């Protein structure tokens, strides 16, 4: 089955710096890759996603890149703000289910 | 519109008791998922429903766990004879269908504590 690995498990940055979170997946049939943000006491919320026919997608300060050959994808957050502090999960989906990474706890220091 | 809702938001129970958790998916979403999230951990798939098809129960950790769904609406996750290791947040998600590229939308979760 699909195995998704996510790094780092924790990340601390200064406000205004960039943050990068990386994920790798094992199943080459996976073709949809969402990223979720989970704030304390809440359920995960979709922040951006990318499909396999696209290499990069950007939405304001957030961007995701996908390298299908290497089977890895990354989340980039620029100009980080304290409200970006949360746990971020990547996921890889193919017909038959979605598997999640273990999460990255991002802390943005003011 | 309304998102996925779950109840109760918090549940404290004694070891050995049964608990029932409820999920109301987004209207029109045919697919519904249950996940377990232990403290500081990732999302562990439990069970999935798609329309009238047989549910995918491959993630249920033991026969103490079961779930039902009425048509394409409410689902209940039941844990019988709860154990302390069942303490976790139970998350429900729904999607329009179970296609490979369908976004899952999560509810706020039920925080279960077994004493």
mmCIF file of N, CA, C and O in Angstrom, chain A:
data_model
loop_
_atom_site.group_PDB
_atom_site.id
_atom_site.type_symbol
_atom_site.label_atom_id
_atom_site.label_comp_id
_atom_site.label_asym_id
_atom_site.label_seq_id
_atom_site.Cartn_x
_atom_site.Cartn_y
_atom_site.Cartn_z
ATOM 1 N N UNK A 1 0.816 -1.197 0.000
ATOM 2 C CA UNK A 1 0.000 0.000 0.000
ATOM 3 C C UNK A 1 0.853 1.251 0.000
ATOM 4 O O UNK A 1 2.076 1.202 0.048
ATOM 5 N N UNK A 2 0.200 2.395 -0.030
ATOM 6 C CA UNK A 2 0.894 3.686 -0.062
ATOM 7 C C UNK A 2 1.545 3.970 1.285
ATOM 8 O O UNK A 2 0.986 3.688 2.345
ATOM 9 N N UNK A 3 2.750 4.531 1.239
ATOM 10 C CA UNK A 3 3.463 4.961 2.430
ATOM 11 C C UNK A 3 3.911 6.392 2.198
ATOM 12 O O UNK A 3 4.574 6.682 1.204
ATOM 13 N N UNK A 4 3.530 7.295 3.096
ATOM 14 C CA UNK A 4 3.877 8.703 2.958
ATOM 15 C C UNK A 4 4.785 9.102 4.114
ATOM 16 O O UNK A 4 4.418 8.910 5.276
ATOM 17 N N UNK A 5 5.943 9.631 3.793
ATOM 18 C CA UNK A 5 6.876 10.091 4.814
ATOM 19 C C UNK A 5 6.982 11.614 4.747
ATOM 20 O O UNK A 5 7.060 12.184 3.644
ATOM 21 N N UNK A 6 7.018 12.249 5.905
ATOM 22 C CA UNK A 6 6.991 13.704 5.978
ATOM 23 C C UNK A 6 8.130 14.179 6.868
ATOM 24 O O UNK A 6 8.368 13.634 7.945
ATOM 25 N N UNK A 7 8.806 15.236 6.400
ATOM 26 C CA UNK A 7 9.939 15.799 7.152
ATOM 27 C C UNK A 7 9.943 17.320 7.019
ATOM 28 O O UNK A 7 9.600 17.839 5.949
ATOM 29 N N UNK A 8 10.381 18.062 8.031
ATOM 30 C CA UNK A 8 10.747 17.554 9.357
ATOM 31 C C UNK A 8 9.505 17.328 10.225
ATOM 32 O O UNK A 8 8.410 17.706 9.827
ATOM 33 N N UNK A 9 9.672 16.764 11.383
ATOM 34 C CA UNK A 9 8.535 16.573 12.286
ATOM 35 C C UNK A 9 8.224 17.868 13.035
ATOM 36 O O UNK A 9 7.082 18.120 13.403
ATOM 37 N N UNK A 10 9.249 18.668 13.275
ATOM 38 C CA UNK A 10 9.052 19.992 13.862
ATOM 39 C C UNK A 10 9.909 20.995 13.108
ATOM 40 O O UNK A 10 10.991 20.661 12.602
ATOM 41 N N UNK A 11 9.395 22.225 13.023
ATOM 42 C CA UNK A 11 10.084 23.279 12.296
ATOM 43 C C UNK A 11 9.793 24.599 12.992
ATOM 44 O O UNK A 11 8.629 24.940 13.219
ATOM 45 N N UNK A 12 10.849 25.329 13.310
ATOM 46 C CA UNK A 12 10.697 26.624 13.954
ATOM 47 C C UNK A 12 11.389 27.673 13.097
ATOM 48 O O UNK A 12 12.550 27.503 12.710
ATOM 49 N N UNK A 13 10.649 28.717 12.767
ATOM 50 C CA UNK A 13 11.196 29.781 11.926
ATOM 51 C C UNK A 13 10.867 31.129 12.552
ATOM 52 O O UNK A 13 9.943 31.253 13.365
ATOM 53 N N UNK A 14 11.602 32.125 12.124
ATOM 54 C CA UNK A 14 11.347 33.498 12.562
ATOM 55 C C UNK A 14 10.290 34.106 11.642
ATOM 56 O O UNK A 14 10.261 33.825 10.421
ATOM 57 N N UNK A 15 9.441 34.928 12.217
ATOM 58 C CA UNK A 15 8.419 35.601 11.414
ATOM 59 C C UNK A 15 9.064 36.291 10.214
ATOM 60 O O UNK A 15 10.081 36.962 10.347
ATOM 61 N N UNK A 16 8.463 36.082 9.048
ATOM 62 C CA UNK A 16 8.978 36.677 7.828
ATOM 63 C C UNK A 16 9.853 35.735 7.014
ATOM 64 O O UNK A 16 10.030 35.942 5.809
ATOM 65 N N UNK A 17 10.394 34.703 7.676
ATOM 66 C CA UNK A 17 11.200 33.724 6.950
ATOM 67 C C UNK A 17 10.289 32.757 6.197
ATOM 68 O O UNK A 17 9.072 32.744 6.375
ATOM 69 N N UNK A 18 10.917 31.930 5.367
ATOM 70 C CA UNK A 18 10.172 30.907 4.632
ATOM 71 C C UNK A 18 10.234 29.572 5.366
ATOM 72 O O UNK A 18 11.173 29.316 6.128
ATOM 73 N N UNK A 19 9.247 28.737 5.136
ATOM 74 C CA UNK A 19 9.208 27.392 5.711
ATOM 75 C C UNK A 19 8.957 26.392 4.587
ATOM 76 O O UNK A 19 8.137 26.651 3.700
ATOM 77 N N UNK A 20 9.675 25.275 4.642
ATOM 78 C CA UNK A 20 9.510 24.233 3.631
ATOM 79 C C UNK A 20 9.294 22.891 4.318
ATOM 80 O O UNK A 20 10.054 22.520 5.212
ATOM 81 N N UNK A 21 8.282 22.187 3.894
ATOM 82 C CA UNK A 21 7.977 20.865 4.422
ATOM 83 C C UNK A 21 7.969 19.893 3.243
ATOM 84 O O UNK A 21 7.373 20.196 2.203
ATOM 85 N N UNK A 22 8.624 18.755 3.423
ATOM 86 C CA UNK A 22 8.776 17.811 2.314
ATOM 87 C C UNK A 22 8.114 16.476 2.612
ATOM 88 O O UNK A 22 8.148 15.996 3.749
ATOM 89 N N UNK A 23 7.554 15.884 1.574
ATOM 90 C CA UNK A 23 6.934 14.565 1.694
ATOM 91 C C UNK A 23 7.362 13.682 0.537
ATOM 92 O O UNK A 23 7.556 14.173 -0.580
ATOM 93 N N UNK A 24 7.498 12.408 0.815
ATOM 94 C CA UNK A 24 7.735 11.419 -0.230
ATOM 95 C C UNK A 24 6.645 10.363 -0.152
ATOM 96 O O UNK A 24 6.062 10.125 0.910
ATOM 97 N N UNK A 25 6.357 9.754 -1.287
ATOM 98 C CA UNK A 25 5.339 8.710 -1.326
ATOM 99 C C UNK A 25 5.886 7.522 -2.092
ATOM 100 O O UNK A 25 6.866 7.621 -2.822
ATOM 101 N N UNK A 26 5.250 6.385 -1.924
ATOM 102 C CA UNK A 26 5.811 5.161 -2.493
ATOM 103 C C UNK A 26 5.044 4.647 -3.703
ATOM 104 O O UNK A 26 5.628 3.973 -4.562
ATOM 105 N N UNK A 27 3.755 4.947 -3.790
ATOM 106 C CA UNK A 27 2.911 4.368 -4.836
ATOM 107 C C UNK A 27 2.859 5.303 -6.044
ATOM 108 O O UNK A 27 2.285 6.390 -5.968
ATOM 109 N N UNK A 28 3.412 4.867 -7.154
ATOM 110 C CA UNK A 28 3.456 5.701 -8.346
ATOM 111 C C UNK A 28 2.064 5.960 -8.928
ATOM 112 O O UNK A 28 1.898 6.846 -9.763
ATOM 113 N N UNK A 29 1.056 5.214 -8.472
ATOM 114 C CA UNK A 29 -0.307 5.430 -8.951
ATOM 115 C C UNK A 29 -0.980 6.607 -8.251
ATOM 116 O O UNK A 29 -2.039 7.071 -8.672
ATOM 117 N N UNK A 30 -0.396 7.109 -7.181
ATOM 118 C CA UNK A 30 -0.971 8.268 -6.483
ATOM 119 C C UNK A 30 -0.974 9.458 -7.421
ATOM 120 O O UNK A 30 0.013 9.718 -8.127
ATOM 121 N N UNK A 31 -2.101 10.180 -7.458
ATOM 122 C CA UNK A 31 -2.189 11.284 -8.412
ATOM 123 C C UNK A 31 -2.851 12.536 -7.844
ATOM 124 O O UNK A 31 -3.189 13.462 -8.588
ATOM 125 N N UNK A 32 -3.030 12.575 -6.540
ATOM 126 C CA UNK A 32 -3.617 13.760 -5.921
ATOM 127 C C UNK A 32 -2.935 13.964 -4.582
ATOM 128 O O UNK A 32 -2.816 13.026 -3.782
ATOM 129 N N UNK A 33 -2.498 15.219 -4.343
ATOM 130 C CA UNK A 33 -1.655 15.472 -3.182
ATOM 131 C C UNK A 33 -2.136 16.732 -2.448
ATOM 132 O O UNK A 33 -1.727 17.846 -2.775
ATOM 133 N N UNK A 34 -2.982 16.575 -1.452
ATOM 134 C CA UNK A 34 -3.461 17.732 -0.682
ATOM 135 C C UNK A 34 -2.573 18.008 0.518
ATOM 136 O O UNK A 34 -1.875 17.108 1.014
ATOM 137 N N UNK A 35 -2.622 19.237 0.975
ATOM 138 C CA UNK A 35 -1.965 19.631 2.218
ATOM 139 C C UNK A 35 -3.031 20.184 3.165
ATOM 140 O O UNK A 35 -3.879 20.980 2.757
ATOM 141 N N UNK A 36 -2.932 19.770 4.422
ATOM 142 C CA UNK A 36 -3.887 20.200 5.429
ATOM 143 C C UNK A 36 -3.167 20.922 6.556
ATOM 144 O O UNK A 36 -2.040 20.569 6.919
ATOM 145 N N UNK A 37 -3.856 21.911 7.127
ATOM 146 C CA UNK A 37 -3.356 22.636 8.294
ATOM 147 C C UNK A 37 -4.279 22.319 9.455
ATOM 148 O O UNK A 37 -5.510 22.424 9.324
ATOM 149 N N UNK A 38 -3.709 21.930 10.575
ATOM 150 C CA UNK A 38 -4.518 21.614 11.747
ATOM 151 C C UNK A 38 -4.089 22.502 12.916
ATOM 152 O O UNK A 38 -2.972 22.390 13.419
ATOM 153 N N UNK A 39 -4.996 23.363 13.311
ATOM 154 C CA UNK A 39 -4.757 24.211 14.477
ATOM 155 C C UNK A 39 -5.218 23.483 15.734
ATOM 156 O O UNK A 39 -6.031 22.544 15.663
ATOM 157 N N UNK A 40 -4.716 23.923 16.859
ATOM 158 C CA UNK A 40 -4.975 23.245 18.116
ATOM 159 C C UNK A 40 -6.468 23.112 18.385
ATOM 160 O O UNK A 40 -7.200 24.102 18.320
ATOM 161 N N UNK A 41 -6.901 21.895 18.629
ATOM 162 C CA UNK A 41 -8.295 21.655 18.966
ATOM 163 C C UNK A 41 -9.253 21.655 17.799
ATOM 164 O O UNK A 41 -10.475 21.604 17.993
ATOM 165 N N UNK A 42 -8.732 21.677 16.581
ATOM 166 C CA UNK A 42 -9.586 21.706 15.403
ATOM 167 C C UNK A 42 -9.262 20.555 14.464
ATOM 168 O O UNK A 42 -8.224 19.917 14.577
ATOM 169 N N UNK A 43 -10.169 20.314 13.529
ATOM 170 C CA UNK A 43 -9.902 19.312 12.511
ATOM 171 C C UNK A 43 -9.000 19.872 11.427
ATOM 172 O O UNK A 43 -8.861 21.083 11.278
ATOM 173 N N UNK A 44 -8.364 19.007 10.647
ATOM 174 C CA UNK A 44 -7.502 19.479 9.553
ATOM 175 C C UNK A 44 -8.310 20.236 8.506
ATOM 176 O O UNK A 44 -9.429 19.852 8.175
ATOM 177 N N UNK A 45 -7.725 21.297 7.987
ATOM 178 C CA UNK A 45 -8.358 22.101 6.953
ATOM 179 C C UNK A 45 -7.480 22.120 5.715
ATOM 180 O O UNK A 45 -6.275 22.366 5.805
ATOM 181 N N UNK A 46 -8.071 21.882 4.564
ATOM 182 C CA UNK A 46 -7.323 21.910 3.308
ATOM 183 C C UNK A 46 -6.799 23.315 3.042
ATOM 184 O O UNK A 46 -7.543 24.289 3.145
ATOM 185 N N UNK A 47 -5.511 23.422 2.735
ATOM 186 C CA UNK A 47 -4.956 24.733 2.404
ATOM 187 C C UNK A 47 -4.532 24.828 0.944
ATOM 188 O O UNK A 47 -4.581 25.907 0.347
ATOM 189 N N UNK A 48 -4.111 23.743 0.353
ATOM 190 C CA UNK A 48 -3.728 23.735 -1.052
ATOM 191 C C UNK A 48 -3.620 22.290 -1.493
ATOM 192 O O UNK A 48 -3.386 21.396 -0.669
ATOM 193 N N UNK A 49 -3.812 22.050 -2.770
ATOM 194 C CA UNK A 49 -3.649 20.696 -3.296
ATOM 195 C C UNK A 49 -3.054 20.771 -4.695
ATOM 196 O O UNK A 49 -3.062 21.816 -5.343
ATOM 197 N N UNK A 50 -2.528 19.643 -5.139
ATOM 198 C CA UNK A 50 -1.944 19.599 -6.479
ATOM 199 C C UNK A 50 -2.258 18.246 -7.093
ATOM 200 O O UNK A 50 -2.280 17.226 -6.398
ATOM 201 N N UNK A 51 -2.540 18.262 -8.371
ATOM 202 C CA UNK A 51 -2.825 17.030 -9.087
ATOM 203 C C UNK A 51 -1.638 16.638 -9.938
ATOM 204 O O UNK A 51 -0.776 17.457 -10.243
ATOM 205 N N UNK A 52 -1.604 15.390 -10.355
ATOM 206 C CA UNK A 52 -0.380 14.822 -10.918
ATOM 207 C C UNK A 52 -0.006 15.408 -12.270
ATOM 208 O O UNK A 52 1.113 15.212 -12.723
ATOM 209 N N UNK A 53 -0.910 16.108 -12.895
ATOM 210 C CA UNK A 53 -0.581 16.669 -14.206
ATOM 211 C C UNK A 53 0.007 18.075 -14.104
ATOM 212 O O UNK A 53 0.215 18.741 -15.110
ATOM 213 N N UNK A 54 0.282 18.491 -12.868
ATOM 214 C CA UNK A 54 0.807 19.835 -12.620
ATOM 215 C C UNK A 54 2.079 19.714 -11.790
ATOM 216 O O UNK A 54 2.161 18.876 -10.902
ATOM 217 N N UNK A 55 3.073 20.551 -12.066
ATOM 218 C CA UNK A 55 4.319 20.489 -11.321
ATOM 219 C C UNK A 55 4.392 21.465 -10.166
ATOM 220 O O UNK A 55 5.147 21.244 -9.226
ATOM 221 N N UNK A 56 3.610 22.548 -10.272
ATOM 222 C CA UNK A 56 3.667 23.567 -9.231
ATOM 223 C C UNK A 56 2.341 24.304 -9.178
ATOM 224 O O UNK A 56 1.672 24.511 -10.189
ATOM 225 N N UNK A 57 1.975 24.699 -7.977
ATOM 226 C CA UNK A 57 0.754 25.480 -7.790
ATOM 227 C C UNK A 57 0.993 26.479 -6.682
ATOM 228 O O UNK A 57 1.632 26.153 -5.677
ATOM 229 N N UNK A 58 0.474 27.699 -6.877
ATOM 230 C CA UNK A 58 0.718 28.749 -5.887
ATOM 231 C C UNK A 58 -0.592 29.431 -5.517
ATOM 232 O O UNK A 58 -1.457 29.649 -6.361
ATOM 233 N N UNK A 59 -0.709 29.779 -4.242
ATOM 234 C CA UNK A 59 -1.870 30.517 -3.762
ATOM 235 C C UNK A 59 -1.380 31.500 -2.718
ATOM 236 O O UNK A 59 -1.158 31.148 -1.567
ATOM 237 N N UNK A 60 -1.158 32.730 -3.134
ATOM 238 C CA UNK A 60 -0.658 33.790 -2.275
ATOM 239 C C UNK A 60 0.680 33.376 -1.658
ATOM 240 O O UNK A 60 1.646 33.184 -2.394
ATOM 241 N N UNK A 61 0.763 33.205 -0.350
ATOM 242 C CA UNK A 61 2.052 32.888 0.281
ATOM 243 C C UNK A 61 2.364 31.401 0.304
ATOM 244 O O UNK A 61 3.422 30.981 0.788
ATOM 245 N N UNK A 62 1.468 30.602 -0.205
ATOM 246 C CA UNK A 62 1.634 29.153 -0.138
ATOM 247 C C UNK A 62 1.844 28.596 -1.543
ATOM 248 O O UNK A 62 1.164 28.994 -2.493
ATOM 249 N N UNK A 63 2.790 27.679 -1.661
ATOM 250 C CA UNK A 63 3.027 27.016 -2.943
ATOM 251 C C UNK A 63 3.320 25.552 -2.687
ATOM 252 O O UNK A 63 3.828 25.177 -1.619
ATOM 253 N N UNK A 64 2.994 24.728 -3.643
ATOM 254 C CA UNK A 64 3.310 23.308 -3.566
ATOM 255 C C UNK A 64 3.981 22.899 -4.870
ATOM 256 O O UNK A 64 3.595 23.359 -5.947
ATOM 257 N N UNK A 65 5.018 22.084 -4.761
ATOM 258 C CA UNK A 65 5.700 21.549 -5.930
ATOM 259 C C UNK A 65 5.605 20.037 -5.898
ATOM 260 O O UNK A 65 5.563 19.425 -4.825
ATOM 261 N N UNK A 66 5.572 19.434 -7.070
ATOM 262 C CA UNK A 66 5.454 17.986 -7.203
ATOM 263 C C UNK A 66 6.475 17.481 -8.200
ATOM 264 O O UNK A 66 6.578 18.001 -9.313
ATOM 265 N N UNK A 67 7.226 16.465 -7.793
ATOM 266 C CA UNK A 67 8.155 15.789 -8.685
ATOM 267 C C UNK A 67 7.716 14.330 -8.753
ATOM 268 O O UNK A 67 8.018 13.529 -7.866
ATOM 269 N N UNK A 68 6.990 13.985 -9.811
ATOM 270 C CA UNK A 68 6.438 12.631 -9.910
ATOM 271 C C UNK A 68 7.514 11.597 -10.142
ATOM 272 O O UNK A 68 7.396 10.450 -9.714
ATOM 273 N N UNK A 69 8.560 11.977 -10.839
ATOM 274 C CA UNK A 69 9.637 11.028 -11.111
ATOM 275 C C UNK A 69 10.290 10.583 -9.813
ATOM 276 O O UNK A 69 10.547 9.399 -9.601
ATOM 277 N N UNK A 70 10.562 11.565 -8.962
ATOM 278 C CA UNK A 70 11.217 11.271 -7.692
ATOM 279 C C UNK A 70 10.210 10.898 -6.607
ATOM 280 O O UNK A 70 10.612 10.503 -5.499
ATOM 281 N N UNK A 71 8.949 11.046 -6.887
ATOM 282 C CA UNK A 71 7.875 10.754 -5.933
ATOM 283 C C UNK A 71 8.039 11.583 -4.660
ATOM 284 O O UNK A 71 8.030 11.049 -3.533
ATOM 285 N N UNK A 72 8.186 12.894 -4.847
ATOM 286 C CA UNK A 72 8.154 13.754 -3.683
ATOM 287 C C UNK A 72 7.483 15.067 -3.998
ATOM 288 O O UNK A 72 7.414 15.492 -5.155
ATOM 289 N N UNK A 73 6.914 15.667 -2.972
ATOM 290 C CA UNK A 73 6.229 16.947 -3.110
ATOM 291 C C UNK A 73 6.487 17.774 -1.863
ATOM 292 O O UNK A 73 6.791 17.222 -0.791
ATOM 293 N N UNK A 74 6.424 19.088 -2.033
ATOM 294 C CA UNK A 74 6.816 19.990 -0.952
ATOM 295 C C UNK A 74 5.830 21.135 -0.809
ATOM 296 O O UNK A 74 5.224 21.574 -1.785
ATOM 297 N N UNK A 75 5.731 21.606 0.423
ATOM 298 C CA UNK A 75 4.920 22.788 0.737
ATOM 299 C C UNK A 75 5.875 23.920 1.083
ATOM 300 O O UNK A 75 6.798 23.737 1.880
ATOM 301 N N UNK A 76 5.650 25.073 0.466
ATOM 302 C CA UNK A 76 6.476 26.236 0.725
ATOM 303 C C UNK A 76 5.578 27.357 1.248
ATOM 304 O O UNK A 76 4.575 27.703 0.602
ATOM 305 N N UNK A 77 5.948 27.902 2.388
ATOM 306 C CA UNK A 77 5.228 29.058 2.933
ATOM 307 C C UNK A 77 6.215 30.211 3.015
ATOM 308 O O UNK A 77 7.264 30.097 3.666
ATOM 309 N N UNK A 78 5.902 31.295 2.327
ATOM 310 C CA UNK A 78 6.787 32.460 2.360
ATOM 311 C C UNK A 78 6.224 33.515 3.311
ATOM 312 O O UNK A 78 5.041 33.498 3.652
ATOM 313 N N UNK A 79 7.111 34.418 3.730
ATOM 314 C CA UNK A 79 6.709 35.525 4.621
ATOM 315 C C UNK A 79 5.844 35.017 5.776
ATOM 316 O O UNK A 79 4.735 35.510 6.006
ATOM 317 N N UNK A 80 6.362 34.033 6.496
ATOM 318 C CA UNK A 80 5.570 33.391 7.547
ATOM 319 C C UNK A 80 5.110 34.388 8.604
ATOM 320 O O UNK A 80 5.795 35.378 8.912
ATOM 321 N N UNK A 81 3.930 34.082 9.153
ATOM 322 C CA UNK A 81 3.306 34.902 10.182
ATOM 323 C C UNK A 81 2.981 34.018 11.382
ATOM 324 O O UNK A 81 2.822 32.797 11.224
ATOM 325 N N UNK A 82 2.867 34.585 12.571
ATOM 326 C CA UNK A 82 2.556 33.765 13.751
ATOM 327 C C UNK A 82 1.316 32.901 13.567
ATOM 328 O O UNK A 82 1.270 31.768 14.069
ATOM 329 N N UNK A 83 0.336 33.384 12.822
ATOM 330 C CA UNK A 83 -0.885 32.592 12.627
ATOM 331 C C UNK A 83 -0.674 31.390 11.709
ATOM 332 O O UNK A 83 -1.573 30.559 11.546
ATOM 333 N N UNK A 84 0.505 31.288 11.107
ATOM 334 C CA UNK A 84 0.825 30.083 10.333
ATOM 335 C C UNK A 84 1.218 28.930 11.260
ATOM 336 O O UNK A 84 1.335 27.780 10.807
ATOM 337 N N UNK A 85 1.446 29.224 12.522
ATOM 338 C CA UNK A 85 1.816 28.171 13.480
ATOM 339 C C UNK A 85 0.686 27.158 13.593
ATOM 340 O O UNK A 85 -0.461 27.512 13.882
ATOM 341 N N UNK A 86 1.019 25.897 13.328
ATOM 342 C CA UNK A 86 0.025 24.816 13.321
ATOM 343 C C UNK A 86 0.752 23.516 12.985
ATOM 344 O O UNK A 86 1.964 23.507 12.781
ATOM 345 N N UNK A 87 -0.007 22.443 12.901
ATOM 346 C CA UNK A 87 0.533 21.180 12.391
ATOM 347 C C UNK A 87 0.071 21.026 10.943
ATOM 348 O O UNK A 87 -1.107 21.219 10.638
ATOM 349 N N UNK A 88 0.995 20.704 10.071
ATOM 350 C CA UNK A 88 0.702 20.551 8.654
ATOM 351 C C UNK A 88 0.849 19.072 8.257
ATOM 352 O O UNK A 88 1.832 18.416 8.620
ATOM 353 N N UNK A 89 -0.143 18.575 7.530
ATOM 354 C CA UNK A 89 -0.126 17.195 7.049
ATOM 355 C C UNK A 89 -0.129 17.176 5.530
ATOM 356 O O UNK A 89 -0.926 17.872 4.896
ATOM 357 N N UNK A 90 0.726 16.352 4.959
ATOM 358 C CA UNK A 90 0.632 16.079 3.540
ATOM 359 C C UNK A 90 -0.142 14.767 3.368
ATOM 360 O O UNK A 90 -0.285 13.986 4.313
ATOM 361 N N UNK A 91 -0.627 14.528 2.171
ATOM 362 C CA UNK A 91 -1.331 13.288 1.883
ATOM 363 C C UNK A 91 -1.144 12.935 0.415
ATOM 364 O O UNK A 91 -0.904 13.808 -0.422
ATOM 365 N N UNK A 92 -1.234 11.660 0.135
ATOM 366 C CA UNK A 92 -1.166 11.168 -1.238
ATOM 367 C C UNK A 92 -2.361 10.263 -1.472
ATOM 368 O O UNK A 92 -2.679 9.413 -0.635
ATOM 369 N N UNK A 93 -3.017 10.469 -2.590
ATOM 370 C CA UNK A 93 -4.262 9.757 -2.852
ATOM 371 C C UNK A 93 -4.231 9.055 -4.197
ATOM 372 O O UNK A 93 -3.739 9.597 -5.174
ATOM 373 N N UNK A 94 -4.754 7.857 -4.208
ATOM 374 C CA UNK A 94 -4.992 7.113 -5.433
ATOM 375 C C UNK A 94 -6.327 6.438 -5.247
ATOM 376 O O UNK A 94 -6.856 6.400 -4.131
ATOM 377 N N UNK A 95 -6.864 5.861 -6.321
ATOM 378 C CA UNK A 95 -8.132 5.175 -6.165
ATOM 379 C C UNK A 95 -7.951 4.072 -5.130
ATOM 380 O O UNK A 95 -7.075 3.240 -5.240
ATOM 381 N N UNK A 96 -8.766 4.088 -4.131
ATOM 382 C CA UNK A 96 -8.636 3.122 -3.045
ATOM 383 C C UNK A 96 -8.257 3.746 -1.734
ATOM 384 O O UNK A 96 -8.264 3.059 -0.713
ATOM 385 N N UNK A 97 -7.933 5.046 -1.746
ATOM 386 C CA UNK A 97 -7.714 5.665 -0.448
ATOM 387 C C UNK A 97 -6.650 6.738 -0.427
ATOM 388 O O UNK A 97 -5.879 6.906 -1.367
ATOM 389 N N UNK A 98 -6.636 7.464 0.653
ATOM 390 C CA UNK A 98 -5.682 8.542 0.879
ATOM 391 C C UNK A 98 -4.855 8.189 2.105
ATOM 392 O O UNK A 98 -5.403 7.740 3.108
ATOM 393 N N UNK A 99 -3.546 8.410 2.017
ATOM 394 C CA UNK A 99 -2.675 8.167 3.166
ATOM 395 C C UNK A 99 -1.994 9.465 3.541
ATOM 396 O O UNK A 99 -1.575 10.227 2.675
ATOM 397 N N UNK A 100 -1.865 9.685 4.863
ATOM 398 C CA UNK A 100 -1.343 10.938 5.375
ATOM 399 C C UNK A 100 0.072 10.782 5.917
ATOM 400 O O UNK A 100 0.435 9.713 6.446
ATOM 401 N N UNK A 101 0.843 11.844 5.815
ATOM 402 C CA UNK A 101 2.111 11.904 6.511
ATOM 403 C C UNK A 101 1.878 12.068 7.999
ATOM 404 O O UNK A 101 0.747 12.305 8.442
ATOM 405 N N UNK A 102 2.948 11.961 8.773
ATOM 406 C CA UNK A 102 2.846 12.011 10.239
ATOM 407 C C UNK A 102 2.670 13.423 10.772
ATOM 408 O O UNK A 102 2.376 13.597 11.957
ATOM 409 N N UNK A 103 2.875 14.428 9.914
ATOM 410 C CA UNK A 103 2.661 15.811 10.337
ATOM 411 C C UNK A 103 3.942 16.549 10.664
ATOM 412 O O UNK A 103 4.944 15.946 11.066
ATOM 413 N N UNK A 104 3.903 17.863 10.483
ATOM 414 C CA UNK A 104 5.002 18.764 10.838
ATOM 415 C C UNK A 104 4.438 19.865 11.715
ATOM 416 O O UNK A 104 3.509 20.560 11.310
ATOM 417 N N UNK A 105 5.018 20.003 12.892
ATOM 418 C CA UNK A 105 4.584 21.085 13.779
ATOM 419 C C UNK A 105 5.418 22.321 13.472
ATOM 420 O O UNK A 105 6.613 22.350 13.748
ATOM 421 N N UNK A 106 4.773 23.326 12.874
ATOM 422 C CA UNK A 106 5.451 24.572 12.509
ATOM 423 C C UNK A 106 5.196 25.625 13.580
ATOM 424 O O UNK A 106 4.048 25.870 13.952
ATOM 425 N N UNK A 107 6.278 26.225 14.041
ATOM 426 C CA UNK A 107 6.179 27.337 14.997
ATOM 427 C C UNK A 107 6.818 28.557 14.365
ATOM 428 O O UNK A 107 7.976 28.501 13.933
ATOM 429 N N UNK A 108 6.063 29.640 14.286
ATOM 430 C CA UNK A 108 6.579 30.901 13.759
ATOM 431 C C UNK A 108 6.754 31.849 14.922
ATOM 432 O O UNK A 108 5.784 32.247 15.575
ATOM 433 N N UNK A 109 7.988 32.230 15.180
ATOM 434 C CA UNK A 109 8.292 33.096 16.320
ATOM 435 C C UNK A 109 8.177 34.560 15.914
ATOM 436 O O UNK A 109 8.745 34.961 14.895
ATOM 437 N N UNK A 110 7.436 35.344 16.697
ATOM 438 C CA UNK A 110 7.280 36.757 16.346
ATOM 439 C C UNK A 110 8.587 37.531 16.567
ATOM 440 O O UNK A 110 9.461 37.105 17.289
#
